[in-house]
Short mmCIF file of C-alpha atoms in Angstrom, two decimals:
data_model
loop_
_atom_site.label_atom_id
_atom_site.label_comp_id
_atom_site.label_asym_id
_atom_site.label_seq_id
_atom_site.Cartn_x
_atom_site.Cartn_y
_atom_site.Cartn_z
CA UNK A 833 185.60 116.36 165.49
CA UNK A 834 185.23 113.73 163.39
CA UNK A 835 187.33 111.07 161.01
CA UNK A 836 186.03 111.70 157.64
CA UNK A 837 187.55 109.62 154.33
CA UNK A 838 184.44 107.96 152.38
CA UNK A 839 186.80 105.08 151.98
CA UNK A 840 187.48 104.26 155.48
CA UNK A 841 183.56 104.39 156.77
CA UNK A 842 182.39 102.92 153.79
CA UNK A 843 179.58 104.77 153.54
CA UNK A 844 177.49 105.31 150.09
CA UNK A 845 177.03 108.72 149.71
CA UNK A 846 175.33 110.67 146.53
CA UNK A 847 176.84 113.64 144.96
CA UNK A 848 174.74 116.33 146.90
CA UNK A 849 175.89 114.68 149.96
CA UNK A 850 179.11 114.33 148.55
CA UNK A 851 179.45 117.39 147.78
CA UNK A 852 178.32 118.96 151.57
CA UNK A 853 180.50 116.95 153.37
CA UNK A 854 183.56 117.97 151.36
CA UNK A 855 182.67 121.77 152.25
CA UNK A 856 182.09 120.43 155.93
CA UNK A 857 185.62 118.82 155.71
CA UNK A 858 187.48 121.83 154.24
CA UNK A 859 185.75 124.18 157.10
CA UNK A 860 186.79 121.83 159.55
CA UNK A 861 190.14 121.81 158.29
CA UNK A 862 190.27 125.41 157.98
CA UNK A 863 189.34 125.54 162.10
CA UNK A 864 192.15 122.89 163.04
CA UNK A 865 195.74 123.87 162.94
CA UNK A 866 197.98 121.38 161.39
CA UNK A 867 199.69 118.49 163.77
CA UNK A 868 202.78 117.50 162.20
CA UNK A 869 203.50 113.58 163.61
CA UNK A 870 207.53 112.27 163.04
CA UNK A 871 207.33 108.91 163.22
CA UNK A 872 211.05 107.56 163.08
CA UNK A 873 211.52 104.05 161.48
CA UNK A 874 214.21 101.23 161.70
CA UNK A 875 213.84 97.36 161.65
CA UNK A 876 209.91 97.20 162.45
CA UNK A 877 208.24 96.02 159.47
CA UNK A 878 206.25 93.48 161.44
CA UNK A 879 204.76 96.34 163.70
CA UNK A 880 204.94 99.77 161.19
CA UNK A 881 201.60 99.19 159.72
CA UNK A 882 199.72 99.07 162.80
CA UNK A 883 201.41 102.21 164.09
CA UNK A 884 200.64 103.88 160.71
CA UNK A 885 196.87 102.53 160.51
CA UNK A 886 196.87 103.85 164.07
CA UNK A 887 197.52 107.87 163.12
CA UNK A 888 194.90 107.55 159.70
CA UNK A 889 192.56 106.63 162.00
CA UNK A 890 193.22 109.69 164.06
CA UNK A 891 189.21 111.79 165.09
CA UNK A 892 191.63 114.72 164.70
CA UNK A 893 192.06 114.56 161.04
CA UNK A 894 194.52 117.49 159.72
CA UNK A 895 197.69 115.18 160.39
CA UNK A 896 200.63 115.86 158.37
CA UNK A 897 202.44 112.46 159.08
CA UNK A 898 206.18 112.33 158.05
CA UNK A 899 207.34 108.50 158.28
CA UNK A 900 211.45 108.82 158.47
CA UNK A 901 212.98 105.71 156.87
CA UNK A 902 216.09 105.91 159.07
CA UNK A 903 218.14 103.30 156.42
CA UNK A 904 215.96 100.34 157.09
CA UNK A 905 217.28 97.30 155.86
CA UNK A 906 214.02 95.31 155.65
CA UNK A 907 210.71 95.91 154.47
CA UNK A 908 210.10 99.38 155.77
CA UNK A 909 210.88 101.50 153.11
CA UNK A 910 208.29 99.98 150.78
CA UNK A 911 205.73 100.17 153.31
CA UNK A 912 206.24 103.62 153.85
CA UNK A 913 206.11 104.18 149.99
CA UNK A 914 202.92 102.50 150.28
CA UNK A 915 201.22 103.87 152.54
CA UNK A 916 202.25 107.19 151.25
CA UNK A 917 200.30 106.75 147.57
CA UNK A 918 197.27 105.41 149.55
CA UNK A 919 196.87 109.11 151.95
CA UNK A 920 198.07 112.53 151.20
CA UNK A 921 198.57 113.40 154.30
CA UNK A 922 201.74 110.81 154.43
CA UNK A 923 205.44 112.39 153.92
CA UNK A 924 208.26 110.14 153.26
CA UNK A 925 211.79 110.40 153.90
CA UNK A 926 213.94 108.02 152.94
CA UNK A 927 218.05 108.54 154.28
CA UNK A 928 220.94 107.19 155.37
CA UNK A 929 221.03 105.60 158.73
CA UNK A 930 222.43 108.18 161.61
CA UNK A 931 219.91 106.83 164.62
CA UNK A 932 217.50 108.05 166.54
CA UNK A 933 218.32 111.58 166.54
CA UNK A 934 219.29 112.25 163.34
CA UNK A 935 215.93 110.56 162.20
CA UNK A 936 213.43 112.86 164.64
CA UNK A 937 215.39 116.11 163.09
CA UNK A 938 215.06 115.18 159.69
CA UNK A 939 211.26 114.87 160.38
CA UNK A 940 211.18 117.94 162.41
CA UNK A 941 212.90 120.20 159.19
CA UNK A 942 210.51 118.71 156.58
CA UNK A 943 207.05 119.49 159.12
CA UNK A 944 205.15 122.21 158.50
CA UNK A 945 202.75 121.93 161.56
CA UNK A 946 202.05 124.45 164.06
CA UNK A 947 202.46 121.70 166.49
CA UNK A 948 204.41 118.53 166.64
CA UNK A 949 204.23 114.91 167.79
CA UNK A 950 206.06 111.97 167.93
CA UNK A 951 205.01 108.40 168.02
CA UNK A 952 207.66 105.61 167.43
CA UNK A 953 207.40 103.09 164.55
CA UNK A 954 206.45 100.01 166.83
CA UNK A 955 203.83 101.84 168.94
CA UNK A 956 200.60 102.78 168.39
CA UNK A 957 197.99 105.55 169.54
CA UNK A 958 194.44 105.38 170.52
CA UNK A 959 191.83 107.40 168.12
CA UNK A 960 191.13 109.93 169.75
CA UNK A 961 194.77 110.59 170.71
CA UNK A 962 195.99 113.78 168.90
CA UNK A 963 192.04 115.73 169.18
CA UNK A 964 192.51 115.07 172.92
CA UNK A 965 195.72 116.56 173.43
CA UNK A 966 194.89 119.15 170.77
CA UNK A 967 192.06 119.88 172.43
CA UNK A 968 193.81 120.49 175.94
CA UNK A 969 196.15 122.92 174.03
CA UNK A 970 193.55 125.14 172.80
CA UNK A 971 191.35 125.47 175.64
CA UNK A 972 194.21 126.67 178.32
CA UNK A 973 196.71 128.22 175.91
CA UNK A 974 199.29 125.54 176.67
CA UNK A 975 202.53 125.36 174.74
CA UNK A 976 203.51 121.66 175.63
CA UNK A 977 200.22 119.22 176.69
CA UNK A 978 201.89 116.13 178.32
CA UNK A 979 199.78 112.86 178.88
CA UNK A 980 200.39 109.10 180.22
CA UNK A 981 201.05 106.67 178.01
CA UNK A 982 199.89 102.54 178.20
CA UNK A 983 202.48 99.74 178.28
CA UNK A 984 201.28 97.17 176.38
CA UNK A 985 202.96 93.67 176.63
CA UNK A 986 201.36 90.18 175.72
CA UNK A 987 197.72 91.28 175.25
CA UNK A 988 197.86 93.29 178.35
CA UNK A 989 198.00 97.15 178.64
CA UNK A 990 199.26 98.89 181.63
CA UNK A 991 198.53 102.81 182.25
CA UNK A 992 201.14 105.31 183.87
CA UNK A 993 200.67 108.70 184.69
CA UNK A 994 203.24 111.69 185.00
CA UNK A 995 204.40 111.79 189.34
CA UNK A 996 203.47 115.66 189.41
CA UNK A 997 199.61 115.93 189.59
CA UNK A 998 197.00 116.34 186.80
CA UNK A 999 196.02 120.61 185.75
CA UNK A 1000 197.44 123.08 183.96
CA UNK A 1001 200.41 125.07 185.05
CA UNK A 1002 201.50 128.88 184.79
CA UNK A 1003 203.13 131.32 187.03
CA UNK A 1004 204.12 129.93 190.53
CA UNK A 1005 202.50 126.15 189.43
CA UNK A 1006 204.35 126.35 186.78
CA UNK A 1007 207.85 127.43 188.80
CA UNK A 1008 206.93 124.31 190.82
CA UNK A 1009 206.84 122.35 187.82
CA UNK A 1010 209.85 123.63 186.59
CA UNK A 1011 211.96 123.07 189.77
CA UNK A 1012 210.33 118.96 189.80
CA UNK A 1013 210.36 118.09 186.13
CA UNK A 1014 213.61 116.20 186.35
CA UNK A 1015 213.62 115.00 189.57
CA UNK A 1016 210.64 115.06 192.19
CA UNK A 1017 210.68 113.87 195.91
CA UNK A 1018 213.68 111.36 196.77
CA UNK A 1019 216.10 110.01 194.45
CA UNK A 1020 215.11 109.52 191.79
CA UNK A 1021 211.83 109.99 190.12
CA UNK A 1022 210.89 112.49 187.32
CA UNK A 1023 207.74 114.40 187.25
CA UNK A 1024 207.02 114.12 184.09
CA UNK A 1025 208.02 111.56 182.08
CA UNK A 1026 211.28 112.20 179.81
CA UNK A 1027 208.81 110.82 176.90
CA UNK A 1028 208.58 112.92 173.60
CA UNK A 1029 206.17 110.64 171.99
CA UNK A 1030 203.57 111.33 174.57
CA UNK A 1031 203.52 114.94 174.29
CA UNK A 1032 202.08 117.49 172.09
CA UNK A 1033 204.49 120.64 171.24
CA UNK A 1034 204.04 123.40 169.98
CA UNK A 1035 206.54 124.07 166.78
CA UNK A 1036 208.21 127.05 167.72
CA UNK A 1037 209.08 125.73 170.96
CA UNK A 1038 210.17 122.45 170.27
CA UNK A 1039 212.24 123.09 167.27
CA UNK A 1040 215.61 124.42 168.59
CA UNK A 1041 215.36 122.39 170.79
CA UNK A 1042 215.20 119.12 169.41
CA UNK A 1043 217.84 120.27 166.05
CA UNK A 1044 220.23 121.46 168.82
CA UNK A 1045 220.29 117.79 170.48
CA UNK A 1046 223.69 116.19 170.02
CA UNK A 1047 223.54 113.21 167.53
CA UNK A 1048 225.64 110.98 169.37
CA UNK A 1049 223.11 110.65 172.05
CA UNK A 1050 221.80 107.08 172.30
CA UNK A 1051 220.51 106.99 176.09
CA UNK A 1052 218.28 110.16 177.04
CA UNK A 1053 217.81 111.60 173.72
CA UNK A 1054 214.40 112.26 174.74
CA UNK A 1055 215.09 114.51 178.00
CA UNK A 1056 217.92 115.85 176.32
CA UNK A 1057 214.42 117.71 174.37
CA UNK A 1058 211.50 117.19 176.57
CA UNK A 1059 213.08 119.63 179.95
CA UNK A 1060 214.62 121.90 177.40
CA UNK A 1061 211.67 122.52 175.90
CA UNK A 1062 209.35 122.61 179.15
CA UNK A 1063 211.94 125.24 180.58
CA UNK A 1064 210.84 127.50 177.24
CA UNK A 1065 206.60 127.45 178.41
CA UNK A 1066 204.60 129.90 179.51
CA UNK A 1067 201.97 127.05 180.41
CA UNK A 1068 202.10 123.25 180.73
CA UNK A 1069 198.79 121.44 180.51
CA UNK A 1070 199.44 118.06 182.36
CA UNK A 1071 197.08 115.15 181.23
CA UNK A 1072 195.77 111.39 182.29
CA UNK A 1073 195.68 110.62 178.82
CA UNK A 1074 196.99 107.52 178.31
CA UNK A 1075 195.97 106.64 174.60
CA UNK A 1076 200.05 105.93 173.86
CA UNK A 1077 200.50 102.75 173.56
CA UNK A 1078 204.28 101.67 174.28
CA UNK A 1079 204.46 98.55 172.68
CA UNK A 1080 207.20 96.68 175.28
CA UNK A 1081 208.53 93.98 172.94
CA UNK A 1082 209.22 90.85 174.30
CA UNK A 1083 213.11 91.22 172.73
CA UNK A 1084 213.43 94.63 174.33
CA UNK A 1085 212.30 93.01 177.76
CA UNK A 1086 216.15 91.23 178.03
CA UNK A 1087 218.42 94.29 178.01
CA UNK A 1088 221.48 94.17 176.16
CA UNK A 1089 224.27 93.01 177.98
CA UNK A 1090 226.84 96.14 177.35
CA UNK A 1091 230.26 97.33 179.70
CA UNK A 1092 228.97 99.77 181.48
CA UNK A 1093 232.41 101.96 180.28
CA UNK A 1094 230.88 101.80 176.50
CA UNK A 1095 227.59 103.12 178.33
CA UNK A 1096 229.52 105.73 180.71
CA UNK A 1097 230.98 107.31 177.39
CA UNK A 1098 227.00 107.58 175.96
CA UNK A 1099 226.08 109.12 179.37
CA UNK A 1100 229.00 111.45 179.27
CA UNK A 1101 227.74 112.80 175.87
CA UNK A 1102 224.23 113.28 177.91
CA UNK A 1103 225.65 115.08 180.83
CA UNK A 1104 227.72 117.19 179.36
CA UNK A 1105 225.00 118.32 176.94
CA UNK A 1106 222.49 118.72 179.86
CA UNK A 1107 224.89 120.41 181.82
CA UNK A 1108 225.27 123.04 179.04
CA UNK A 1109 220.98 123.13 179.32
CA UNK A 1110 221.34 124.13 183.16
CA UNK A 1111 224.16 126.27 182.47
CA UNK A 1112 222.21 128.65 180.20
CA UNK A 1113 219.63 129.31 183.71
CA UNK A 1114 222.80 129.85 186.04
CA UNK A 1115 222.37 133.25 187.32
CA UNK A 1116 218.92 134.38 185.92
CA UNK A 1117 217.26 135.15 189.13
CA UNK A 1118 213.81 134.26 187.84
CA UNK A 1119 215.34 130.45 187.35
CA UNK A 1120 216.98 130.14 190.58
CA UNK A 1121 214.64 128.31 192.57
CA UNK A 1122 214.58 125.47 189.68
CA UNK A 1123 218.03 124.60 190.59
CA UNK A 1124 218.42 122.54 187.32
CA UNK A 1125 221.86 121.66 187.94
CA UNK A 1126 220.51 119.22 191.04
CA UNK A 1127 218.02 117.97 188.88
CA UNK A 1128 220.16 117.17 185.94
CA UNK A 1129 222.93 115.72 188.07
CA UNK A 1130 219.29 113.17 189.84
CA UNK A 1131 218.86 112.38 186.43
CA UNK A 1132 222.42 110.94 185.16
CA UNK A 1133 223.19 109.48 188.65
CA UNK A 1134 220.14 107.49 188.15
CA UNK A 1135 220.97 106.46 184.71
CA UNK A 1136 224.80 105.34 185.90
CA UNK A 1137 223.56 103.71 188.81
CA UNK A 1138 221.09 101.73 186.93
CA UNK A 1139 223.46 100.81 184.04
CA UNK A 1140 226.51 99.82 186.08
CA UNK A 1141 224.26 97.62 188.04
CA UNK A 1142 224.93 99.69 191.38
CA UNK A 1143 228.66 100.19 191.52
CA UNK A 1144 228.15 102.93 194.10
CA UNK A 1145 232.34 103.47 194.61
CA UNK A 1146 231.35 105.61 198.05
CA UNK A 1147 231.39 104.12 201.69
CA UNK A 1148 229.03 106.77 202.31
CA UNK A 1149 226.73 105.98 199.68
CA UNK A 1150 225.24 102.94 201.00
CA UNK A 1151 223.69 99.95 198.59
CA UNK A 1152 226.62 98.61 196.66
CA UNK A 1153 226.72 94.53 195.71
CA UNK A 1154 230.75 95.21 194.78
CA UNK A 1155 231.00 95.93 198.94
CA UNK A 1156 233.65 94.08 199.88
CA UNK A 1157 231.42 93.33 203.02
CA UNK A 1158 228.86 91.77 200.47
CA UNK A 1159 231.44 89.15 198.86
CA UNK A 1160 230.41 85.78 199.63
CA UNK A 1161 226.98 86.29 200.93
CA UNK A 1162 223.76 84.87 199.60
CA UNK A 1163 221.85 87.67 197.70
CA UNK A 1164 218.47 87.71 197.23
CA UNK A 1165 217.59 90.38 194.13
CA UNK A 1166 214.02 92.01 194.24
CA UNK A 1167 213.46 93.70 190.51
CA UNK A 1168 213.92 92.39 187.05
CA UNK A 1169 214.06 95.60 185.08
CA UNK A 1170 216.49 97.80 183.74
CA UNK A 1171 218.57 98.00 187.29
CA UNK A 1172 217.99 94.27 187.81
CA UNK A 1173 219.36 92.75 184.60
CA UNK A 1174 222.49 95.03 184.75
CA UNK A 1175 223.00 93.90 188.69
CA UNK A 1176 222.36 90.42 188.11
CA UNK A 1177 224.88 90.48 185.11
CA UNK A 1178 227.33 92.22 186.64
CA UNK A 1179 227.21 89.72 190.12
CA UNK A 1180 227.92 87.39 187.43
CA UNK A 1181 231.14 88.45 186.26
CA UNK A 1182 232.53 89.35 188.64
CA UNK A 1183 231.81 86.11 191.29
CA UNK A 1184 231.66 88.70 194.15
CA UNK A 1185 228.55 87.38 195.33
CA UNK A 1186 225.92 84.36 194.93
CA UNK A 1187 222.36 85.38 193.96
CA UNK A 1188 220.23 82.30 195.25
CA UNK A 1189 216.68 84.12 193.95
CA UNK A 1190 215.40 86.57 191.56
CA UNK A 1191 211.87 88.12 192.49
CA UNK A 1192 209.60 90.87 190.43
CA UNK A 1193 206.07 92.26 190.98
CA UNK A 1194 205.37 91.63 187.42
CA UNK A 1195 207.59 87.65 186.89
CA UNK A 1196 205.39 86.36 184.66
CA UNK A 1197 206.13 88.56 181.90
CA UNK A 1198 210.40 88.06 182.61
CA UNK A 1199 209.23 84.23 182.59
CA UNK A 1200 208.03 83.97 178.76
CA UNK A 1201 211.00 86.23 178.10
CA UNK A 1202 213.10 82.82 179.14
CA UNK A 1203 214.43 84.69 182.58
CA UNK A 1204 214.35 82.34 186.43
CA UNK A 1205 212.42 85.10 187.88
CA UNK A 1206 210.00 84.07 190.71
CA UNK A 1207 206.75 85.80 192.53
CA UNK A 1208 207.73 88.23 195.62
CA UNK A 1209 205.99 85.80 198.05
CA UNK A 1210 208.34 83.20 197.32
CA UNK A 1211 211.07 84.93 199.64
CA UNK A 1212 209.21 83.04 202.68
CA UNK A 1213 210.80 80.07 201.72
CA UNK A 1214 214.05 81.25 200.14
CA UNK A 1215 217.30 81.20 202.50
CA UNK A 1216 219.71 84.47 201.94
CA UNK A 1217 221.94 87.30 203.84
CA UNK A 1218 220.29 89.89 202.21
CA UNK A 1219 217.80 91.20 199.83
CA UNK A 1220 219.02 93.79 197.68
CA UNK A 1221 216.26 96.25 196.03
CA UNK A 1222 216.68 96.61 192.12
CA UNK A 1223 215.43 100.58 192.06
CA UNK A 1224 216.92 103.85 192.16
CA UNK A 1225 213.17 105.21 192.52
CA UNK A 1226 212.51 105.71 196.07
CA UNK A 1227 208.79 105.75 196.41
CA UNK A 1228 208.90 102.30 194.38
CA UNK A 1229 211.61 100.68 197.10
CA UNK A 1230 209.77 102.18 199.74
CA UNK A 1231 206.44 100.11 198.61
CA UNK A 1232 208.44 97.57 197.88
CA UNK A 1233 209.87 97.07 200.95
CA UNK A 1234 206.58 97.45 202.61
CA UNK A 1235 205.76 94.24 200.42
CA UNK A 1236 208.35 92.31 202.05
CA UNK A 1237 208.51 93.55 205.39
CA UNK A 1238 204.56 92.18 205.42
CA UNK A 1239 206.12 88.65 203.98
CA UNK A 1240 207.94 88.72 207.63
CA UNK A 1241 211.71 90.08 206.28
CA UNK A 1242 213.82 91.48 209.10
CA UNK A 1243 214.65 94.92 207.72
CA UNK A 1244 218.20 94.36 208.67
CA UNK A 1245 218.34 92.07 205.60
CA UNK A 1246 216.92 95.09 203.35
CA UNK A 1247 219.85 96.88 200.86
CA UNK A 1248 218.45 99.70 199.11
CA UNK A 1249 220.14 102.56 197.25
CA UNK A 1250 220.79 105.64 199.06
CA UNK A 1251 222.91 108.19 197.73
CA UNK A 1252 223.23 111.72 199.90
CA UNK A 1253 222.57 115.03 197.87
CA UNK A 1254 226.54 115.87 198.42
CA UNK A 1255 228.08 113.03 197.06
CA UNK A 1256 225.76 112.89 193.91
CA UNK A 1257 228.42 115.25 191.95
CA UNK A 1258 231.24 113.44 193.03
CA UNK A 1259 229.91 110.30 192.31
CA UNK A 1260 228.82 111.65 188.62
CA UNK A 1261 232.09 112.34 188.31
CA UNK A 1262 234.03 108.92 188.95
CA UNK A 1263 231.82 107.37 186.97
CA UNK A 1264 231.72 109.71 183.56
CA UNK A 1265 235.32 111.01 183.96
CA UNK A 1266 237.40 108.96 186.01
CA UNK A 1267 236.34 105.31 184.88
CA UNK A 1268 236.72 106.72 180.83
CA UNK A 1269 240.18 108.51 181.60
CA UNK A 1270 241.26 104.85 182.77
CA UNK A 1271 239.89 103.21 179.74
CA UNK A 1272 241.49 105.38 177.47
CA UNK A 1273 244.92 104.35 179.84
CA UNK A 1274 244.32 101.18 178.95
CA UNK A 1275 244.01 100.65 182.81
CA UNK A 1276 242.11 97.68 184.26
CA UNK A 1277 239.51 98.82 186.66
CA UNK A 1278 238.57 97.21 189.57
CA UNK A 1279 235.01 96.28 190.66
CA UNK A 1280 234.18 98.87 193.84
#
């Protein structure tokens, strides 16, 4: 399949020739269903026409792509308008800001495709993109094609690949699928991405599924669709495409420095919708074996744990910096992401603790984002108690503790998170229900 707009190749063509490849064109079009692409748009004019240049350029040309101007206060909404009178394929909607959300469903109710993307404003996908994942579709029957995507971050692209392996899945592959979507081997890892930008769906499973997702959702709006809508398949067609490219902008590198109670009242909204999604399998026989409760409560756990920068308030649960056996000892922190930043801040205000070194695979990039973040070999010559291990993923602490141990670390020294399969629920629960009901008490809480 091929690109074809006379204006983009630039190539001369005279009216017979004109005139045949319009009639190759229209049966081409005729032979490809229609991909409907939501692209949801706030505060990005500096990146939007990239990501829009991106999806004209698409090999797979009968695109219907609906730009959602989610109440952009800069330039967005006249690029969009732009755009739009240059390409007929180009929808615009234009409304009030509501988020996220609220911008994906009022893309989804003004498609018409018989399957559906998603690509976010600041990203960008390779050519071939949408014929590839098309293409996977059609030749197994699949209802929902999911790919890798590339993480692309000062000139330098990064690919990543969904943990369950590469084929297509129906009947007892796809019951193994289903019962390691949300969580597979120890805590936690998904196995497949909660991504819905680097999936192709078809329409009539996706849609209830994404207008049904509760608005107020602001962290995990995309599982709250992706494992809904995976649970609804017949077949899955897992992919190493990784022609999405995640733009990781260097202002989205430093995370925002929230309470983690504001963030516990988000995750709440998540759980409890979630929990309604497993609740809907409870006692269908044929579901059983998925146990989607576990997997759901893997999921938030990992989120809480991660945003409360490891407030684990369990003896049993291991890893916790707010230990009172940890107060006053030299910490050395290995991980600069998501768990890192929220640990390091939270070590900060409270005192408990004195971190004397910061360390990351990947410290170059945390350096030009302004952050003191050093290369792992540089423990040798650092002097601490311990080293505490910035991941709730635990095939990533296990290599990274491998890393270390071969830089001569005692593994006495190592603190990693460990939380047992019967305390996950209970531990869900102080942090969504107990630490909110004391909030709304106007109660102080204490670090754990």
């Amino acid at each position: 399949m091929k690109y074809i707009n006379s204006q983009i190749n630039g190539r001369e063509q005279n009216g017979l020739e004109q005139s045949s490849q319009e009639t190759t064109n229209q049966e081409q079009l005729i032979k490809e269903p229609l991909i409907s692409v939501i692209v949801p748009i706030y505060g990005i004019e500096s990146y939007l026409g990239l990501c829009i240049e991106s999806l004209l350029r698409q090999t797979y040309s009968n695109l219907e792509i609906i730009l959602v101007d989610d109440g952009s206060p800069d330039r967005c909404p006249e690029i969009c308008d732009l755009y739009a009178r240059k390409d007929s394929r180009i929808k615009v909607i234009h409304k009030k800001n509501g988020g996220l959300v609220s911008a994906r469903k009022a893309g989804l109710l003004a498609s018409t495709g018989e399957y559906v993307g998603y690509v976010d404003g600041d990203d960008w996908v390779g050519p071939e993109f949408y014929e590839a994942l098309y293409t996977e579709l059609a030749v197994c029957g699949a209802d929902i094609a999911a790919a890798g995507l590339s993480r692309d971050l000062f000139n330098q692209s990064v690919h990543f690949c969904n943990s369950l392996p590469l084929g297509i899945y129906e009947g007892e592959k796809l019951d193994f699928l289903k019962r390691n979507m949300l969580s597979y081997g120890s805590f936690y890892r998904p196995g497949i991405t909660t991504y819905v930008w680097n999936k192709l769906f078809k329409r009539e499973i996706l849609f209830d599924c994404q207008l049904s997702v509760d608005d107020r959702i602001t962290i995990g709006e995309d599982a709250a669709v992706t494992y809904p809508a995976l649970m609804r398949c017949k077949k899955v067609c897992v992919t190493d495409n990784v022609a999405y490219h995640y733009r990781q902008r260097e202002d989205s590198m430093l995370k925002k420095v929230a309470s983690f109670e504001s963030e516990a009242l988000q995750l709440k909204y998540l759980y409890e919708y979630m929990s309604a999604f497993a609740g809907e399998y409870e006692g269908r026989e044929e579901y059983e074996e998925a146990d989607l409760r576990a997997q759901v409560d893997d999921y938030v756990l990992g989120n809480c744990i991660m945003r409360s920068g490891g407030r684990i308030p369990h003896h049993e649960a291991g890893f916790s910096a707010f230990d009172p056996k940890y107060y006053g000892k030299d910490i050395l922190l290995y991980g600069a992401g998501t768990f890192g930043q929220q640990l390091m801040n939270r070590i900060k205000e409270g005192g408990h603790c004195n971190v004397v070194k910061w360390v990351d695979d990947d410290y170059w990039e945390y350096r030009r984002c302004c952050m003191d973040v050093d290369h792992v070999e540089s423990i040798t010559k650092a002097k601490y108690d311990y080293i505490l291990i910035a991941t709730v993923d635990g095939f990533a602490a296990e290599k990274r503790i491998r890393k270390i141990l071969d830089c001569g670390v005692s593994e006495a020294k190592v603190l990693t998170v460990k939380c047992p399969e019967e305390l996950r629920k209970e531990l869900i629960l102080d942090y969504l229900y107990y630490r909110i009901t004391c909030i709304n008490q106007n109660h102080i809480l204490s670090d754990m």
